[in-house]
PDB file of C-alpha atoms and ligand atoms in Angstrom:
ATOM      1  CA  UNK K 385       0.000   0.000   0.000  1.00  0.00           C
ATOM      2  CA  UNK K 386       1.701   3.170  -0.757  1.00  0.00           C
ATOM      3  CA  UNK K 387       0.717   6.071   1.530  1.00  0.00           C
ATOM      4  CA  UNK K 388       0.414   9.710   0.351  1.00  0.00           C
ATOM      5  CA  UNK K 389       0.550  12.692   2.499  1.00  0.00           C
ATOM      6  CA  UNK K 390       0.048  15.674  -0.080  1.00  0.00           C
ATOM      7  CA  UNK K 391      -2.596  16.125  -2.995  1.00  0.00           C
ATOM      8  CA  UNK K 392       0.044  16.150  -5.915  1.00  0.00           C
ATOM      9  CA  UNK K 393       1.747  12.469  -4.593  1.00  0.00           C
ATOM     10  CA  UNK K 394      -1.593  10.853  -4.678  1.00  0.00           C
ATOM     11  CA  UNK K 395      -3.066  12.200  -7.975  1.00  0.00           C
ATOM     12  CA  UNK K 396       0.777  11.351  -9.621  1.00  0.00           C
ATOM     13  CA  UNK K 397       0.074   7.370  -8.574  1.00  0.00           C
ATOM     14  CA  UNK K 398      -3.295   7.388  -9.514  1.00  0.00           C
ATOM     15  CA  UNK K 399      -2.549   8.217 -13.354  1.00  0.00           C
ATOM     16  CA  UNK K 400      -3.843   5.143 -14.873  1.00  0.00           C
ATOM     17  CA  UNK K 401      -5.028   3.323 -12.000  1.00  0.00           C
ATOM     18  CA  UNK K 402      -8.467   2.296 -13.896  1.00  0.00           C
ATOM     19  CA  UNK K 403     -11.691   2.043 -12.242  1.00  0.00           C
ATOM     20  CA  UNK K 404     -11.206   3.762  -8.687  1.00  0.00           C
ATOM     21  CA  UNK K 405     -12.871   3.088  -5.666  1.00  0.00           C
ATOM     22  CA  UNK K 406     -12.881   5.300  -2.524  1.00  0.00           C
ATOM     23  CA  UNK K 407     -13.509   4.846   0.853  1.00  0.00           C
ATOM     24  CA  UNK K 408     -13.186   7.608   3.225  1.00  0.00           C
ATOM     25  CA  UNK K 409     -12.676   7.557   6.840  1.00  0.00           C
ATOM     26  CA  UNK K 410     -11.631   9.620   9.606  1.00  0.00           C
ATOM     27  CA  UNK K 411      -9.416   6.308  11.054  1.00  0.00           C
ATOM     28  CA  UNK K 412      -9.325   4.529  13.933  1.00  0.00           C
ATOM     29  CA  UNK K 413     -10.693   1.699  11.820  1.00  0.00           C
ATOM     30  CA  UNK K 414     -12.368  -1.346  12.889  1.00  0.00           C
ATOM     31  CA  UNK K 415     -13.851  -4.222  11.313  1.00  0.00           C
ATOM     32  CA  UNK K 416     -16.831  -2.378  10.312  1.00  0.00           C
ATOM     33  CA  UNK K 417     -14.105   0.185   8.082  1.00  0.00           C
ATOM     34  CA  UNK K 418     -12.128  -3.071   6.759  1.00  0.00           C
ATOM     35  CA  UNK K 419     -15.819  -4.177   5.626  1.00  0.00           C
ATOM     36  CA  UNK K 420     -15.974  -1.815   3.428  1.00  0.00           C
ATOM     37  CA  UNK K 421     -12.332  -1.847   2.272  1.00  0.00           C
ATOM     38  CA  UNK K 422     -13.748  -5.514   1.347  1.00  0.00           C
ATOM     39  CA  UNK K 423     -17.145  -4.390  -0.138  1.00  0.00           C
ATOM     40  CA  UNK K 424     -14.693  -1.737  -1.981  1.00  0.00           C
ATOM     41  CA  UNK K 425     -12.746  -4.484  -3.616  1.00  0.00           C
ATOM     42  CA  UNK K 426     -15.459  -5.846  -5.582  1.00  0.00           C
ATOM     43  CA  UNK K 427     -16.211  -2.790  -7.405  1.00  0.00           C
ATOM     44  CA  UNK K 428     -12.989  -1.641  -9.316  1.00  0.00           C
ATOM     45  CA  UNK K 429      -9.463  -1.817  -9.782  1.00  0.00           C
ATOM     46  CA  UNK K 430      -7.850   0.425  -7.347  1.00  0.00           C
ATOM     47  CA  UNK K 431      -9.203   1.011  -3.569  1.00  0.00           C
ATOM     48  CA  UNK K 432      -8.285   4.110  -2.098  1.00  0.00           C
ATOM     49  CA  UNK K 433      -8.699   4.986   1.228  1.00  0.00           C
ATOM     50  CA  UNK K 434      -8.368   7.980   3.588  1.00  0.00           C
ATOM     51  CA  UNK K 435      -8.058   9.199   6.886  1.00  0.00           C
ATOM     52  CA  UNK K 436      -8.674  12.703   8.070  1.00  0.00           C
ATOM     53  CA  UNK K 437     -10.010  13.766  10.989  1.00  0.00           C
ATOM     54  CA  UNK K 438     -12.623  16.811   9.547  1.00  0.00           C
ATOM     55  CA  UNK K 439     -12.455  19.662  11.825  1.00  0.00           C
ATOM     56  CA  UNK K 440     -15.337  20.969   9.789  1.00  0.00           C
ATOM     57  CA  UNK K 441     -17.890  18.686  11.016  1.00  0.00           C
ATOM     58  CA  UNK K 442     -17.374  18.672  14.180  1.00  0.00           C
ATOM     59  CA  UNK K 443     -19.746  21.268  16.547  1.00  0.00           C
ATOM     60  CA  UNK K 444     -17.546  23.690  18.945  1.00  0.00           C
ATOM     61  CA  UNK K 445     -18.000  21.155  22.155  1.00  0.00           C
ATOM     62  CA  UNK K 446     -17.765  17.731  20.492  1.00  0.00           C
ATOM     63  CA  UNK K 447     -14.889  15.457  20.476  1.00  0.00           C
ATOM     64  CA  UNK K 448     -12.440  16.609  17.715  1.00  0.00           C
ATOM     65  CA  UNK K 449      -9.258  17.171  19.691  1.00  0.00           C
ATOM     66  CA  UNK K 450      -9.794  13.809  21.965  1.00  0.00           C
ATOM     67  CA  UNK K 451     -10.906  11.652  18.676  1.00  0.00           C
ATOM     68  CA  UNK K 452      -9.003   8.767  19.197  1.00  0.00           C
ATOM     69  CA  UNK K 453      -6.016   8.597  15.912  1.00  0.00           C
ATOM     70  CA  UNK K 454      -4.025   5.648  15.343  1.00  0.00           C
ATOM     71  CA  UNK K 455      -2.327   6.174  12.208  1.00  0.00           C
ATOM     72  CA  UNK K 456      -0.030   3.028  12.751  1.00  0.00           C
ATOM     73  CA  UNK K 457      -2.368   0.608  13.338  1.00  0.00           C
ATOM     74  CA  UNK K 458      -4.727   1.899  10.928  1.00  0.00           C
ATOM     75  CA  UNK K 459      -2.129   1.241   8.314  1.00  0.00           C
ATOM     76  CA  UNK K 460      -0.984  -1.695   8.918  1.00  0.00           C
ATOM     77  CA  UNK K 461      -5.304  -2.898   8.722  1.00  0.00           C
ATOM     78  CA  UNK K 462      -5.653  -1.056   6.194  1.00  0.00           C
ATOM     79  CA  UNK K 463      -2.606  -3.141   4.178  1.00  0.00           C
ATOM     80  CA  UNK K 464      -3.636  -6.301   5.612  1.00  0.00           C
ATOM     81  CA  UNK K 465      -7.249  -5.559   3.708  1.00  0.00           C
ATOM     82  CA  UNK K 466      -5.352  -5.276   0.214  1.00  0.00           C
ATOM     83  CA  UNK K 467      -6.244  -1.227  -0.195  1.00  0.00           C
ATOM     84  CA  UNK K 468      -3.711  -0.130  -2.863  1.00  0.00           C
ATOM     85  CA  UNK K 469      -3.228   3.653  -1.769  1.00  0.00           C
ATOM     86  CA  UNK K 470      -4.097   5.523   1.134  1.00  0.00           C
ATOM     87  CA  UNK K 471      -4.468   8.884   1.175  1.00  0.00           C
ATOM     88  CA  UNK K 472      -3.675  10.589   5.055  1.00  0.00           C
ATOM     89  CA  UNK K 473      -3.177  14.604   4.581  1.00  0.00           C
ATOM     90  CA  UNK K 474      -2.505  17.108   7.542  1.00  0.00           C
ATOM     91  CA  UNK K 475      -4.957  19.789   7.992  1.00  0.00           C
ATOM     92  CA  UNK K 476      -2.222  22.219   6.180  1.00  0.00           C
ATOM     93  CA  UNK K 477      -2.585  19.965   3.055  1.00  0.00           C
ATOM     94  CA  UNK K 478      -6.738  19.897   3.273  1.00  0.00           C
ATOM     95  CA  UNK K 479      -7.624  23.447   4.396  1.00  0.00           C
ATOM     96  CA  UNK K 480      -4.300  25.392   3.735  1.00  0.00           C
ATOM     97  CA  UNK K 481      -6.205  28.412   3.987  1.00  0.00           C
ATOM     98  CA  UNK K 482      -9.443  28.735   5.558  1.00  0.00           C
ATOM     99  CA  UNK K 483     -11.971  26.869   4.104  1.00  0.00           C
ATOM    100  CA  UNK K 484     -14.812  29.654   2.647  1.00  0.00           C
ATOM    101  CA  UNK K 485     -17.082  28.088  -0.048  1.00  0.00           C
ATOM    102  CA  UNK K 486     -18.932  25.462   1.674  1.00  0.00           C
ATOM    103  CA  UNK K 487     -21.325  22.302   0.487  1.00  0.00           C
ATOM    104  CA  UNK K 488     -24.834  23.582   2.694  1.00  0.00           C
ATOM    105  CA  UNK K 489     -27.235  20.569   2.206  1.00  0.00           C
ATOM    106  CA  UNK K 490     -30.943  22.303   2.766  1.00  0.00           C
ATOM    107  CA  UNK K 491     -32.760  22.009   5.669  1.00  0.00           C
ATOM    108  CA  UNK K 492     -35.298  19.236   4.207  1.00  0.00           C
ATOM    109  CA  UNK K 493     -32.425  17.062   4.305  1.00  0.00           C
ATOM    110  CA  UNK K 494     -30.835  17.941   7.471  1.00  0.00           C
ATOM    111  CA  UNK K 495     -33.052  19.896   9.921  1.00  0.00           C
ATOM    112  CA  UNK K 496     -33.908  16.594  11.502  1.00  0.00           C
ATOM    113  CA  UNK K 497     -32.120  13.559  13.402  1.00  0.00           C
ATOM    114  CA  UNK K 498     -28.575  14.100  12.968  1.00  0.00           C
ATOM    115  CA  UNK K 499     -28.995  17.408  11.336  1.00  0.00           C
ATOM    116  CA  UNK K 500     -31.005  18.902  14.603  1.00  0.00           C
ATOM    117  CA  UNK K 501     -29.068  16.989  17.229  1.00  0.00           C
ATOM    118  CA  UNK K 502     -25.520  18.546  15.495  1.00  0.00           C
ATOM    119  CA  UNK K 503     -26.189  21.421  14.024  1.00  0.00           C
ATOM    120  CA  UNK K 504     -23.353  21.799  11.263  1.00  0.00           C
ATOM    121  CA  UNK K 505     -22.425  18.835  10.873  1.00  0.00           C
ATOM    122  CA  UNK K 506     -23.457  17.766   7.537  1.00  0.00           C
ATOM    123  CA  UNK K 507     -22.110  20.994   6.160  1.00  0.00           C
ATOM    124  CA  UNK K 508     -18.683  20.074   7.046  1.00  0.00           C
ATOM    125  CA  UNK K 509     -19.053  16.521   6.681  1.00  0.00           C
ATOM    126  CA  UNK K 510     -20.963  17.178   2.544  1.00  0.00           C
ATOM    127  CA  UNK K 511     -17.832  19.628   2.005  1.00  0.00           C
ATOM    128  CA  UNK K 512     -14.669  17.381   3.095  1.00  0.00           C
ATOM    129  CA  UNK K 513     -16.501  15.170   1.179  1.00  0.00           C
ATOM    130  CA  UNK K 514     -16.719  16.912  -2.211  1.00  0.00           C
ATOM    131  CA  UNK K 515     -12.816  18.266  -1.820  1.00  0.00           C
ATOM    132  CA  UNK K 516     -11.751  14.347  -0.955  1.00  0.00           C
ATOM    133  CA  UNK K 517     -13.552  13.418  -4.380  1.00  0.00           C
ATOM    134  CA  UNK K 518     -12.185  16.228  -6.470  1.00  0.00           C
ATOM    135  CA  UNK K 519      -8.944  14.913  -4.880  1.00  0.00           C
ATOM    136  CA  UNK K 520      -9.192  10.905  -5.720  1.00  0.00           C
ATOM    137  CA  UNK K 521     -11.588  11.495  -8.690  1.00  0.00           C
ATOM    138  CA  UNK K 522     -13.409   7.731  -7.975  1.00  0.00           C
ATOM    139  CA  UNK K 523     -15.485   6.357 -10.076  1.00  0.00           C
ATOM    140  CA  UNK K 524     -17.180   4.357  -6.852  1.00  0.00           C
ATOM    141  CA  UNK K 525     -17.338   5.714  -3.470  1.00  0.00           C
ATOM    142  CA  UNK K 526     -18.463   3.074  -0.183  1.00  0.00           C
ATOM    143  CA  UNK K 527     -20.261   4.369   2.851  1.00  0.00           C
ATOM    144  CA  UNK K 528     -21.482   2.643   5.707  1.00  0.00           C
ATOM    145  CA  UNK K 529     -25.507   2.741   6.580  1.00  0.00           C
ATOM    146  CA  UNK K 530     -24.350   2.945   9.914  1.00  0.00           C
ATOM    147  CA  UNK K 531     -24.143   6.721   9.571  1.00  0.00           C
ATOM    148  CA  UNK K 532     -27.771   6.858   7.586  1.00  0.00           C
ATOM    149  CA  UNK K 533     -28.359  10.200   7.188  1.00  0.00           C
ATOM    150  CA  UNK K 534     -24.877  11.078   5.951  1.00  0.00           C
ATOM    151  CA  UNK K 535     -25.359   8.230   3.431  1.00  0.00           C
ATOM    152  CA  UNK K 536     -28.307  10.160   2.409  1.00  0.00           C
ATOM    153  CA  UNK K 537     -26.256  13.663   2.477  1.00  0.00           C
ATOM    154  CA  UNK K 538     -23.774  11.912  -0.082  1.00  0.00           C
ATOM    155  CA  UNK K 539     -26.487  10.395  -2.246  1.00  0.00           C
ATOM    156  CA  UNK K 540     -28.512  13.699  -2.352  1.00  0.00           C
ATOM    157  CA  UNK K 541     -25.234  15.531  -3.125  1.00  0.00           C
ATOM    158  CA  UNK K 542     -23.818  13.432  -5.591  1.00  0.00           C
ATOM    159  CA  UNK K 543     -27.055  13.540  -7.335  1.00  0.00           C
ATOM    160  CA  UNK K 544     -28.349  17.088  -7.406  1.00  0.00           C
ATOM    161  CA  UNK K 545     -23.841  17.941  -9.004  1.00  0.00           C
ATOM    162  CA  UNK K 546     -24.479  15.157 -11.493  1.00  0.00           C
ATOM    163  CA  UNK K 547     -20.821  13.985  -9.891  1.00  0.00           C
ATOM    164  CA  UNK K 548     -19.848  10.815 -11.744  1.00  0.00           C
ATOM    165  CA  UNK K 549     -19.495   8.771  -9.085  1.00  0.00           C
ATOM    166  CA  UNK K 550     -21.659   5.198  -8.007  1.00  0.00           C
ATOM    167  CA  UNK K 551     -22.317   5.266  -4.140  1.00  0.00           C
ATOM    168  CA  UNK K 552     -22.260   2.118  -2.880  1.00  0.00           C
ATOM    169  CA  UNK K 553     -23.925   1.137   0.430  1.00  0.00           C
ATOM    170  CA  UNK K 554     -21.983  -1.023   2.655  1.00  0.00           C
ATOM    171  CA  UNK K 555     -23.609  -2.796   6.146  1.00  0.00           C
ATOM    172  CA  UNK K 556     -23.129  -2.023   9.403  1.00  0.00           C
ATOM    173  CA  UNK K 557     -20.746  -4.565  11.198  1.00  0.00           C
ATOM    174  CA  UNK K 558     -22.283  -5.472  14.414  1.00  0.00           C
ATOM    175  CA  UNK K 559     -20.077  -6.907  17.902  1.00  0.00           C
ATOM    176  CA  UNK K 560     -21.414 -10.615  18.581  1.00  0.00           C
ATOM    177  CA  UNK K 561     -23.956  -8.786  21.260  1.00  0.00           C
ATOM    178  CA  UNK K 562     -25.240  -6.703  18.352  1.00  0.00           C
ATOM    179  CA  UNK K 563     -23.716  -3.163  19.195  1.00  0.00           C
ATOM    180  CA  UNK K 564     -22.905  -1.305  16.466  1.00  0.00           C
ATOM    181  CA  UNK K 565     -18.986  -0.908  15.171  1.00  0.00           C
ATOM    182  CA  UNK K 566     -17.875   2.665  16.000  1.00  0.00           C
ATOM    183  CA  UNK K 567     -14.834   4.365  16.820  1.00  0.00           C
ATOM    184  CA  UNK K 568     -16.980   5.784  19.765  1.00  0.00           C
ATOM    185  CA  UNK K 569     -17.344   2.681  20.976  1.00  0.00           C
ATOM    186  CA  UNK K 570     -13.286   3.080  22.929  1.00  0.00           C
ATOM    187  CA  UNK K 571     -14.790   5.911  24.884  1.00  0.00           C
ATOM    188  CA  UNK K 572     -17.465   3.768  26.864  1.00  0.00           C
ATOM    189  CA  UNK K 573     -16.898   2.424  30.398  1.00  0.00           C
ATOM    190  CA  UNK K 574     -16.951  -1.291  31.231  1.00  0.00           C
ATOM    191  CA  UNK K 575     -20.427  -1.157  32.711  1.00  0.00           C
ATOM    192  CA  UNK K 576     -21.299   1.358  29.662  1.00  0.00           C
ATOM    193  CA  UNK K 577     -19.955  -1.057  27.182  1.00  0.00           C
ATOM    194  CA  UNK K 578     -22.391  -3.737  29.017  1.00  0.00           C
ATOM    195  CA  UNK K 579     -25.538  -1.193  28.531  1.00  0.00           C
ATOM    196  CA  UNK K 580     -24.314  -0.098  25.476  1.00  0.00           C
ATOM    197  CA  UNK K 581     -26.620  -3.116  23.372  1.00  0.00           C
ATOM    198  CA  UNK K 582     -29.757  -2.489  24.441  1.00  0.00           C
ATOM    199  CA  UNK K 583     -30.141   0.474  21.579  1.00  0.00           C
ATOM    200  CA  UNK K 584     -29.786  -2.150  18.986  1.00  0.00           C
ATOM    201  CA  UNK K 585     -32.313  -4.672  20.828  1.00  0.00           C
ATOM    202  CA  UNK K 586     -34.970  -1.908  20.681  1.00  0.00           C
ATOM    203  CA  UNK K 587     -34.453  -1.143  17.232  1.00  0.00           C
ATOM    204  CA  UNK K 588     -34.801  -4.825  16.641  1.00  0.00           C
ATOM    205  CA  UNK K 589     -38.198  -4.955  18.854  1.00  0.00           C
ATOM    206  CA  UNK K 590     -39.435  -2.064  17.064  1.00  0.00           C
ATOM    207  CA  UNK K 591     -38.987  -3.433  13.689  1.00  0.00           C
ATOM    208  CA  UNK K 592     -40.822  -7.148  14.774  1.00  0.00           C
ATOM    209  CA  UNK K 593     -43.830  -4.760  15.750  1.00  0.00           C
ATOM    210  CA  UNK K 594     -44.218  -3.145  12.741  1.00  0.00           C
ATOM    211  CA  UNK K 595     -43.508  -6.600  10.758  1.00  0.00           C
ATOM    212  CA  UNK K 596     -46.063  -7.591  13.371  1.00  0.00           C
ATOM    213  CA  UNK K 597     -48.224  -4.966  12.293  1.00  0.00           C
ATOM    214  CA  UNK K 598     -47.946  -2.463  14.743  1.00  0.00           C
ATOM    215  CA  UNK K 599     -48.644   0.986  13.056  1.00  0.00           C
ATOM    216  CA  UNK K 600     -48.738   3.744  16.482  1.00  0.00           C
ATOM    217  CA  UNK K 601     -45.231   4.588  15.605  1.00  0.00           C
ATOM    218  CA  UNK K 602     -45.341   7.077  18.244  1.00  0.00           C
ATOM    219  CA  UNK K 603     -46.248   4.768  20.874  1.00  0.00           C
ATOM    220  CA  UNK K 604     -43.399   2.918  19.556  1.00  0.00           C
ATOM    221  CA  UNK K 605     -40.469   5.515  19.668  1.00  0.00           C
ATOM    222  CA  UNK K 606     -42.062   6.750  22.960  1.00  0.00           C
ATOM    223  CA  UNK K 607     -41.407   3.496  24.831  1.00  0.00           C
ATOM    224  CA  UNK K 608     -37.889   3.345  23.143  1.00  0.00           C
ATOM    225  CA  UNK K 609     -37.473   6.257  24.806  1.00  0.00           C
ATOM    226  CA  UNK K 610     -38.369   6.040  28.135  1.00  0.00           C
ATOM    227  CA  UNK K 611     -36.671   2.550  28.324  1.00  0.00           C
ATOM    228  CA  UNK K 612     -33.626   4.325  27.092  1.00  0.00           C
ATOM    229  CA  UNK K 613     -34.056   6.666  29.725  1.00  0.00           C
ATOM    230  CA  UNK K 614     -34.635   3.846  32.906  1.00  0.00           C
ATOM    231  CA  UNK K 615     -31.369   2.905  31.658  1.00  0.00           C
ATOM    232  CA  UNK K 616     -29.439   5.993  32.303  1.00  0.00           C
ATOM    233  CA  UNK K 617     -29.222   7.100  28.734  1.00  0.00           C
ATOM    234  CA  UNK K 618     -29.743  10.461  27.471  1.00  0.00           C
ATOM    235  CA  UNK K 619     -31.800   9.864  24.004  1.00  0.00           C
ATOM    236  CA  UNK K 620     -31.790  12.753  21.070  1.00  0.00           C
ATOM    237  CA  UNK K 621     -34.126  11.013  19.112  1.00  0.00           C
ATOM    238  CA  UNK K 622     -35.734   7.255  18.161  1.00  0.00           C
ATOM    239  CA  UNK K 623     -37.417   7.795  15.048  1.00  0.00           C
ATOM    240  CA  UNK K 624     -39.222   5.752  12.381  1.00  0.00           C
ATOM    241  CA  UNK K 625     -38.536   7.130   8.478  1.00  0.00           C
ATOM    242  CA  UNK K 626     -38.917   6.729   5.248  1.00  0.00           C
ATOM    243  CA  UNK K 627     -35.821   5.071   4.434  1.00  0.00           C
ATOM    244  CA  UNK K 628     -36.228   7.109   0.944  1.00  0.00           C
ATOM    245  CA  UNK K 629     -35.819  10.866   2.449  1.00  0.00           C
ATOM    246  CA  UNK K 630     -35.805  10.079   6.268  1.00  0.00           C
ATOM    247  CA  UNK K 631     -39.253  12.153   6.556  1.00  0.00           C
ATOM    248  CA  UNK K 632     -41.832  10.744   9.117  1.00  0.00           C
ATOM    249  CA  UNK K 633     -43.713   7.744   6.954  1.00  0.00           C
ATOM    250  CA  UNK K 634     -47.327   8.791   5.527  1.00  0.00           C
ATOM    251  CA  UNK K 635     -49.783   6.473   6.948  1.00  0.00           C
ATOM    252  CA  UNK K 636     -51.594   5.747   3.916  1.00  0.00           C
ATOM    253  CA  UNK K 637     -48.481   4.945   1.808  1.00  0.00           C
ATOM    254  CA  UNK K 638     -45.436   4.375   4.495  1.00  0.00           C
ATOM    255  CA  UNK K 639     -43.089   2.819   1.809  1.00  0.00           C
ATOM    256  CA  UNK K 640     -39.596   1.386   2.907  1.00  0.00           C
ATOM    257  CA  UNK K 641     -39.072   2.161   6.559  1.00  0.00           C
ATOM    258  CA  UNK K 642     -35.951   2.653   8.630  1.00  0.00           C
ATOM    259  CA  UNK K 643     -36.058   3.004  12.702  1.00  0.00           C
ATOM    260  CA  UNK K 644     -33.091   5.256  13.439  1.00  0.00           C
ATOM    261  CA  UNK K 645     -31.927   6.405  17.179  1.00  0.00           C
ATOM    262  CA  UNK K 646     -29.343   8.211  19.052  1.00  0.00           C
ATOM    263  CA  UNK K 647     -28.281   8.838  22.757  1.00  0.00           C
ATOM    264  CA  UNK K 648     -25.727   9.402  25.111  1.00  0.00           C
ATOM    265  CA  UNK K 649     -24.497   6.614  27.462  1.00  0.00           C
ATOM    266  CA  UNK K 650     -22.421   8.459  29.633  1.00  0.00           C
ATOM    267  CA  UNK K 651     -20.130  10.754  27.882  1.00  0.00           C
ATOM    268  CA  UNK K 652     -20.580   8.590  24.527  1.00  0.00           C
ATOM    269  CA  UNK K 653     -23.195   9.556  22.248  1.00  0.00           C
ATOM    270  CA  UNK K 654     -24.041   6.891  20.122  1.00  0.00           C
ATOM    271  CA  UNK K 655     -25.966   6.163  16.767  1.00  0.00           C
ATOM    272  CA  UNK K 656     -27.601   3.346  15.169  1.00  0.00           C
ATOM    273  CA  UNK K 657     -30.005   1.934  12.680  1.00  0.00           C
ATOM    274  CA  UNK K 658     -31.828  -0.662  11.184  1.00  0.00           C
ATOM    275  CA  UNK K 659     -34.236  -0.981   8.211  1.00  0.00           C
ATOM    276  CA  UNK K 660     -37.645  -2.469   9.055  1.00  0.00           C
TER     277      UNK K 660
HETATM  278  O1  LIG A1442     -18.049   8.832   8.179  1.00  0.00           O
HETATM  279  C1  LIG A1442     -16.959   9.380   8.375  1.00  0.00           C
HETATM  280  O2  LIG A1442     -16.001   8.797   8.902  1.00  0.00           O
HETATM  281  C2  LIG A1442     -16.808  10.848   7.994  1.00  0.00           C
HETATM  282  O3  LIG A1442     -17.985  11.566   8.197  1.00  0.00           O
HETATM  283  C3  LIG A1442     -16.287  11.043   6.561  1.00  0.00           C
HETATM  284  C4  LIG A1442     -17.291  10.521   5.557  1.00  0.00           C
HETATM  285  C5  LIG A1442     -14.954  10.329   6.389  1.00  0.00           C
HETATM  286  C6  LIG A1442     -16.085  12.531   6.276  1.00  0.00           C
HETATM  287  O4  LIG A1442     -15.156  13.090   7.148  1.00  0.00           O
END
């Protein structure tokens, strides 16, 4: 794998690389990242990867300087998944001068969920995004459903620039208990890591009802909720969408549904999905 720390190195190797496929991260990868450097393989000639930790979309209290960053490790995973190049710039190389023209998906797509919870975020994340794919120039870019709504960010902006690039959704890579991969996941205590589970088991209980039949949605998210709560978390949301345009589901026509949630276990705020 060779690694390339400025623009000009990485665009010089990939002169005649063929079909390229990217997959950008912000590191400390796990198996959930190497799934997708797998998923990646199956879709061109030459997987690139990154790893940049995006000020940008991260809100003014959030976790940016203590993000965990193991550039070592992550390269030796990330070589051990057969990823050709990897692509790890400084924030001198990305944002040499202040970034000033920004990507601002509208409110329909992120006043809601993530959007409301992190207000920003999407911005920063939909404009690192665009500058990594000027940068690598893929013809397929991989990202996980475990971060839905920025899935949907990409899609949405990749559609509305006519950008020429396939998104390709890869799955979420679940611990043997059912908790969600995450780089967040180092931050949790022992007995967190312990509670940490039951977000995924309600998500899973919520989607039986509604294959079930259930159709009180509300009533649904509600007891998510306050179960969350018993438990010592702090919930932003558990929602039921449209897994089209994450809006709440019509209830003449509800279409393909997605049950999406998010709350803090101690100092960890965690996310997680599943499609009914
Ligand atoms: O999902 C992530 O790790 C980040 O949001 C991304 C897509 C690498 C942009 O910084």
């Amino acid at each position: 794998m060779q690694i390339h720390h400025t623009i000009a190195s990485l665009r010089a190797a990939l002169a005649g690389a063929g079909r390229i496929v990217f997959v950008p991260t912000m590191g400390n990868l796990h198996a959930g990242h190497i799934g997708l450097m797998t998923e990646a393989r199956a879709h061109g000639d030459c997987v690139v990867a990154s790893i940049f930790v995006n000020r940008l979309q991260f809100g003014p209290h959030e976790d940016f300087d203590k993000y965990p960053r193991t550039f070592v490790e992550d390269c030796a995973k990330l070589e051990a998944a057969g990823v050709d190049h990897l692509f790890a710039p400084d924030e001198v190389e990305m944002y040499p001068t202040p970034q000033t023209y920004h990507i601002d998906p509208a409110g329909a797509h992120v006043g809601m969920l993530e959007g409301a919870a992190r207000p920003g975020h999407f911005r920063g994340v939909a404009t690192v995004v665009l500058k990594l794919f000027n940068i690598v120039r893929p013809q397929v870019a991989v990202f996980g459903k475990k971060d839905y709504q920025q899935l949907m960010v990409i899609q949405n902006m990749v559609r509305e620039f006519a950008l020429p690039i396939d998104i390709v959704r890869g799955e979420t890579a679940r611990a043997e208990d059912g908790l969600a991969l995450s780089s967040r996941n180092g931050y949790l205590s022992a007995a967190e890591r312990a509670e940490a589970p039951r977000m995924y088991r309600l998500l899973e209980r919520i989607r039986a009802a509604v294959h079930a039949g259930e159709r009180d949605y509300a009533k649904l998210e509600a007891a998510a909720v306050t179960e969350l709560t018993a438990h010592g978390w702090q919930p932003d949301y558990v929602s039921i969408r449209r897994r089209c345009d994450l809006q709440p589901p019509l209830a003449e026509e509800p279409g393909a549904l997605v049950v999406l949630g998010a709350a803090r276990l101690g100092h960890t705020r965690l996310i997680d999905n599943l499609e009914i």
